[in-house]
Amino acid sequence: MTNTIETQTRPSLSTQQLEVSIGPQHPSTHGVFRMNVVLDGETIVKLKPVMGYLHRNHEQLAENMSWLGSMPYTDRLDYFCSMTNNIAYALAVEKLMGIDVPERAQYIRVIMAELTRLVNHTALVGFLLNDLGAFFTPVLYAFREREKILDLFESVAGSRMMCNYMRFGGVKLDLPDGFVDCAKAIVDNYPPFLEEMERLLTKNEILMARCQNVGILLKDLAVNASVTGPVLRASGVNYDIRKIDKYGIYDRFDFKVPLGTVGDVYDRYYVRILEMRESLKILRQAFKELSAGPVISQKGLIAAKSPRNMKVPAGDAYGRIEAPKGELGFYIVSEGGTKPYRYHVRAPSFINLTILEDMCLGHKVADAIIILGSIDIVLGEVDR
Amino acid sequence: MIAAFYLISVVLIVSAVLAVSLRNLIYCTLCASVVFISSAALFFLLKADFIGVVQILIYVGAVATLLLFAVMLTKNLVSRQYYVGQKRKWSYGIFTASAVLWVLIGSIRSQTNLAELVTADHQLSVVSLGKEMLTAFLLPFEVASLLLTAAMIGGIVIALEEKKKSS
Amino acid sequence: MTIPLSHYLAVSAALFSIGLFGALTRRSAIIVLIGIEIMMNAANLNLIAFWRYSDGTRATGQLFTFFGITIAAAEVAVGLAIVISVYRLFQSTNVNEISDMKK
Amino acid sequence: MLDPRFRGSDIKECMENLDQIFVQAKRTVMNLAESVLPQPLVLLVSMLISIGVIAAIGPVIMMYLTWLERKVVGRIQNRIGPNRVGKFGLLQPIADGIKMLTKEDIVPEGADHILHFLSPVLVVVPALLVLGLLPWGRNMAAVDLQVGLLLFFAITSTGTLSIFLGAWGSRNKFSLLGALRAVAQLISYEIPQVFSAVVVIMHTQTISIVEIVNAQPGFNWFVFTPWGFTGLVLFYIASVAECNRTPFDLPEAESEIVAGFHTEYSGMKFALFYMAEFLQVFSLSALAAALFLGGWQGPFLPSWIWFFLKTYGLIFIMLWFRGTFPRLRVDQLMGFAWKFLLPMSMINIVVVGIWTYASPIVAWVLGILIIAISFGVLAKLNTRYHIERNRKFILAE
Amino acid sequence: MWGTGVLKGMAVTIKNFFDTYTSKNGIFTVEYPEKRLPEKERFRNFPILVYDEKPEELRCVACDICAKECPPKCITIVKAKDAQGKPLKQPEVFDIDFTVCMNCGICEETCPFDAIYMDHEFELAEYDRMDALIYKKERLSRPWTHFEKIRPTDAKEINERRAKDATKTAAAVKPAPPQASNQQT
């Protein structure tokens, strides 16, 4: 595998170009993902991402399974935020079936979505620092907070990461008593944790020197490559689906959308911390306005009772939400039967990955690793 | 003390021969650094501590690494000796070297009044060495520093020159 | 029973001739440089031996070696720079091939 | 609770014995040896005792440094660290050692067997050799050379060569990258390290470590002078880089180039690389303590306890670095060495010059002034265009 | 000043270092085998079959709904037959392949006879992948009291619901012949 490429330039000190495969078996590629990198010394000349190691045929499986049957599989797409995957799939099917979702279920969905955003961004900040070389300290601080929220998910949905909690027309079970004030306590404890992380990281000279002006993503390249999520907003494009689609009840909450200016790794890191602050604001408002009431619509309850003969009217629909990693969309086509005819997932990580090479050219090997870390990809979603 | 001298000089000679005759250049530089270390050991034996330490610091620390880098950059690790036509040159080499050796040994043996080891242990303190260097030997000291800067700049200019044009 | 001076001189003479042999016979420029280094080493050994067997009050022997070592280091640095730039033009460090001036 | 008859001098006297306990032990063994063995062998026996003690202490220090590191970094991350094997995980290093011994020793197929075998040995030898030069306590230095400090730096500089050979021998792209980084880093941080040690040599007029420690009796250590404090900081940062520890651990950067120069080593060879790193951590911290914190000088406790207290204090700081900092990039690493550490250490030498000739008040004021100004100027120069301290973010609607 | 960000970062880590000794919730990890975290009530691990009194009298009537509903299809059921070959309302074979089951809980939701529930037991390591992890009917069955112990609130609701259904069916079926009613138990 040492096929070296001889440069044809004038007889300079013809150092061979080293082709290194930062391969599936590498400590910091966030899962099974390979980058074929051609190095001249330490700087990157060419970079080709190689994916598909974790392809589990998710979309083909969904075509011969009942509508609700593929709900637990959506947890395995982006295993860091399973609740938002469920919400996106439920939204798409509800759009096609025309089921309305009761008030309390809408609030529960918003609470679960924002808690997942907190979990995802904390873990991302931790792993980005791990790629930078901080020996696991930020990751373990982040996991300390993440564990508390995962315990909340476990008490609500039964499992920490594979929640399978959403049903078409609402949620599976109502919140257990004592959930709300326990969640309030965690949400109030979050700002001190964010301050601690900021004191540890944001003004750290080494971090600033390593992350600033590294892997700059220009505004128009981001828009043309249809990048979405914090990566896009860090380059300064104001595009947040919660504000644009106003799906569910997001228009009742007032929150801001943080935008970066330069679009480098530092911006992507700090935009996510600001987004966490906004999610906390939404959560506080949602806890205040949470009212009693049914948790699942009547039609949804019947469908949940016997999913195998739940029929969805013919037609196609595209439901999308602002997942922590970007615009997560489900495109489903139904022939009116109990099984979807076509089922496609628009995974944000996969599309954000396409611009990895443009950002990495000219940088060092060490930068390529943290640029990959800052895009925040999860291979379950990339390979589906 | 006596055994130490003979042991070290045997190591010295053997590694010198190896350093010159091995085919793989990496092993050559390795044996060269063994030569430098054992000659530093000889300096310690001769009670010249300061020179022994300077020898290790400069030769093993810097020169050996420089040699290794040069070997790595020029990439012909196993020097392909085209011995086809030059068999005789190889023998010429031995002939001249042994001629020089014979002359030297002859001159050493002919010397009768070689100085005997007068004082068993006289130790020149580093402080007096330093004073001497900056008083009696001030001129060579300044010239040496001048020479080092010139060598550094020259080395960089020669090696760097290509990089500027091509990048 | 101390070691007579002639033993030291014999060792450094042997070292010198080995260095000379290396410099003369070997093809690769780097081995020539190593040979020269070994010859310099032999010379330094001589200087220190004579200093040790002299009355030892004057530090000329040691200082001479000190300057000898610095000059040898400078020489190696420049020598290797030349070898590398020569390698860049002739793609080889074989001393015989680098013979024609106009390339 | 103190027995009234127990006078103050008794405490002092028993502390004195405790202090010289090892020296007396060796002297008794020597007297025994003299009575039995002929003269030349006695010298051999005394050498063997020192060598034996150091050869025994070296690996023990290394093993319990790995334990200390896992405990400290664990505690920094809100967890306990090893506590399963033995009382507080104290048998963990022994378990690691056995694991290292029993692990299979893989030699990559294309590797150069001689180099692959030789380089771990070549890395450990300088690390162990250097322990002999350190003053462990009052007249407890194994070797008291007149050129001790210079020999220390000479031996540590040979380590660079063996790291490069080891990586070159294992025919692996990642270890090649690691080796290039290692050599560049070690050479460029050796110079500021030696320069910041020159400060102490200029003040005490000697190169022997034992004399330097003797020149700091009681509590007036060098660290309480302006040049001493900056010297310690510069020397310590340079030695962190010299042992490839965070934030300068580029040669074996786990997240970038798998495990850097010792990727292809497993089993006992990897343990040797590991031992070399930790022994270097210990010896450089001990040297920093000897040069600037007065080695074994201390008011009340026996001398060798002071030595270990100070050394493990400095080692704790290195472990603290390990738990906090991300890694520097290669060019920033070089920039930091050449554009910050080196000028600062040269300025430090100027300050010592002033210190020796000016009167104390002038020296103090001038020293602090020069150091503060130069630190500010150099910091400004180094970060003028890289770091944008507070970057503004828009909170759009 | 240049180095302050770095020093502040170090202050954070040293505070955490001393927190583990001083403050109560300094150490976040739990030493697992000795001390355990309290289990959440709705935690769902692998399914279990529930019986009221006798282990043979499972609530499951082998109606095969859960087998059809299970997304990864890991449940296989064979109806029991009595001596004359007439199908009985009891599963003769009911095994779940634990290597395939992803404990999603859909079988628990869709079972109309409250026969299958998710258990809290998670220490299920085995030495053999093939037959040790395919749980037969006997290994799956648990008494209803076990369920009431691990999930009290759900058990209370289910008991009320079953009591209400039982009275409703008892009232509806009274005019019909009495022997048809025992199928519902």
Short mmCIF file of C-alpha atoms in Angstrom, two decimals, chain D residues 62-214:
data_model
loop_
_atom_site.label_atom_id
_atom_site.label_comp_id
_atom_site.label_asym_id
_atom_site.label_seq_id
_atom_site.Cartn_x
_atom_site.Cartn_y
_atom_site.Cartn_z
CA MET D 62 8.88 4.46 36.95
CA MET D 63 6.23 1.94 38.02
CA TYR D 64 4.83 4.13 40.74
CA LEU D 65 4.92 7.16 38.46
CA THR D 66 2.53 5.39 36.10
CA TRP D 67 0.30 4.66 39.09
CA LEU D 68 0.53 8.29 40.27
CA GLU D 69 -0.32 9.57 36.80
CA ARG D 70 -3.42 7.40 36.49
CA LYS D 71 -4.58 8.41 39.96
CA VAL D 72 -4.00 12.16 39.47
CA VAL D 73 -5.51 12.35 35.99
CA GLY D 74 -8.39 10.18 37.25
CA ARG D 75 -9.07 12.51 40.12
CA ILE D 76 -8.96 15.50 37.74
CA GLN D 77 -11.69 13.78 35.72
CA ASN D 78 -13.94 13.15 38.74
CA ARG D 79 -13.19 9.46 38.90
CA ILE D 80 -11.10 7.44 41.32
CA GLY D 81 -8.40 5.87 39.16
CA PRO D 82 -7.13 2.31 39.66
CA ASN D 83 -8.34 0.89 42.98
CA ARG D 84 -9.09 -2.75 42.18
CA VAL D 85 -5.59 -4.29 42.23
CA GLY D 86 -4.25 -3.96 45.78
CA LYS D 87 -5.36 -1.46 48.47
CA PHE D 88 -5.38 1.85 46.54
CA GLY D 89 -4.51 0.20 43.23
CA LEU D 90 -0.95 0.02 44.55
CA LEU D 91 -0.33 -3.33 42.89
CA GLN D 92 -1.55 -1.95 39.55
CA PRO D 93 1.98 -1.18 38.27
CA ILE D 94 3.06 -4.73 39.03
CA ALA D 95 0.05 -6.02 37.13
CA ASP D 96 0.95 -3.72 34.22
CA GLY D 97 4.52 -4.98 34.33
CA ILE D 98 3.45 -8.62 34.15
CA LYS D 99 1.05 -7.76 31.34
CA MET D 100 3.87 -6.07 29.44
CA LEU D 101 6.11 -9.09 29.96
CA THR D 102 3.58 -11.60 28.78
CA LYS D 103 2.38 -9.60 25.77
CA GLU D 104 3.57 -10.96 22.43
CA ASP D 105 6.51 -9.06 20.98
CA ILE D 106 5.51 -8.27 17.38
CA VAL D 107 8.20 -7.29 14.89
CA PRO D 108 6.66 -5.89 11.67
CA GLU D 109 7.53 -7.87 8.57
CA GLY D 110 9.35 -5.11 6.71
CA ALA D 111 11.12 -3.87 9.83
CA ASP D 112 14.86 -3.74 10.24
CA HIS D 113 15.35 -6.32 13.01
CA ILE D 114 18.56 -4.96 14.47
CA LEU D 115 17.25 -1.40 14.75
CA HIS D 116 13.87 -2.60 15.99
CA PHE D 117 15.57 -4.52 18.79
CA LEU D 118 18.27 -1.98 19.57
CA SER D 119 16.34 1.27 19.84
CA PRO D 120 14.31 0.59 23.01
CA VAL D 121 17.61 -0.26 24.76
CA LEU D 122 19.26 2.85 23.36
CA VAL D 123 16.37 4.95 24.68
CA VAL D 124 16.43 3.53 28.23
CA VAL D 125 20.22 3.69 28.71
CA PRO D 126 20.50 7.52 28.76
CA ALA D 127 17.44 7.76 31.02
CA LEU D 128 18.97 5.37 33.58
CA LEU D 129 22.49 6.75 33.20
CA VAL D 130 21.34 10.22 34.17
CA LEU D 131 19.94 9.09 37.55
CA GLY D 132 23.50 8.66 38.78
CA LEU D 133 24.27 12.34 38.38
CA LEU D 134 21.43 13.59 40.58
CA PRO D 135 22.13 14.61 44.23
CA TRP D 136 19.55 12.42 46.05
CA GLY D 137 20.48 13.82 49.46
CA ARG D 138 23.32 15.34 51.54
CA ASN D 139 26.51 13.74 50.12
CA MET D 140 24.30 11.06 48.52
CA ALA D 141 25.10 11.85 44.89
CA ALA D 142 26.31 8.67 43.16
CA VAL D 143 28.77 10.53 40.95
CA ASP D 144 30.08 14.00 41.81
CA LEU D 145 31.66 15.12 38.53
CA GLN D 146 33.07 18.57 38.06
CA VAL D 147 31.14 18.73 34.75
CA GLY D 148 27.93 17.10 36.10
CA LEU D 149 25.32 19.41 34.58
CA LEU D 150 26.97 19.48 31.15
CA LEU D 151 27.19 15.66 31.16
CA PHE D 152 23.47 15.58 32.08
CA PHE D 153 22.56 17.54 28.95
CA ALA D 154 24.97 15.56 26.78
CA ILE D 155 23.41 12.23 27.83
CA THR D 156 19.82 13.40 27.38
CA SER D 157 20.70 14.66 23.89
CA THR D 158 21.72 11.15 22.81
CA GLY D 159 18.10 10.06 23.37
CA THR D 160 17.03 11.90 20.21
CA LEU D 161 19.18 9.67 18.04
CA SER D 162 17.70 6.44 19.39
CA ILE D 163 14.09 7.65 19.03
CA PHE D 164 14.78 8.40 15.36
CA LEU D 165 16.46 5.02 14.82
CA GLY D 166 13.57 3.22 16.49
CA ALA D 167 10.97 4.88 14.31
CA TRP D 168 13.10 4.45 11.17
CA GLY D 169 13.56 0.76 11.96
CA SER D 170 9.85 -0.03 12.17
CA ARG D 171 9.07 0.86 8.53
CA ASN D 172 5.72 2.49 9.35
CA LYS D 173 4.44 5.76 7.92
CA PHE D 174 2.99 6.95 11.19
CA SER D 175 6.16 6.24 13.14
CA LEU D 176 8.16 8.04 10.42
CA LEU D 177 5.98 11.14 10.90
CA GLY D 178 6.36 10.74 14.65
CA ALA D 179 10.16 10.45 14.34
CA LEU D 180 10.47 13.60 12.23
CA ARG D 181 8.40 15.50 14.77
CA ALA D 182 10.33 13.99 17.69
CA VAL D 183 13.76 14.94 16.37
CA ALA D 184 12.67 18.45 15.40
CA GLN D 185 11.05 19.00 18.80
CA LEU D 186 13.83 17.53 20.95
CA ILE D 187 16.60 19.44 19.22
CA SER D 188 14.78 22.76 19.18
CA TYR D 189 13.82 22.52 22.88
CA GLU D 190 17.29 21.45 24.01
CA ILE D 191 18.69 24.91 23.35
CA PRO D 192 16.27 26.92 25.54
CA GLN D 193 16.66 24.22 28.23
CA VAL D 194 20.46 24.57 28.31
CA PHE D 195 20.24 28.37 28.14
CA SER D 196 17.87 28.54 31.10
CA ALA D 197 20.30 26.29 33.04
CA VAL D 198 23.22 28.58 32.08
CA VAL D 199 21.58 31.17 34.34
CA VAL D 200 22.32 29.06 37.41
CA ILE D 201 25.86 28.26 36.24
CA MET D 202 26.62 31.96 35.83
CA HIS D 203 25.43 32.66 39.36
CA THR D 204 27.19 29.79 41.14
CA GLN D 205 30.34 29.72 38.96
CA THR D 206 30.34 25.91 38.80
CA ILE D 207 28.89 23.21 36.54
CA SER D 208 28.72 20.46 39.15
CA ILE D 209 25.17 19.87 40.36
CA VAL D 210 26.28 19.10 43.93
CA GLU D 211 27.95 22.50 44.27
CA ILE D 212 24.88 24.21 42.82
CA VAL D 213 22.71 22.58 45.48
CA ASN D 214 25.22 23.47 48.20
#
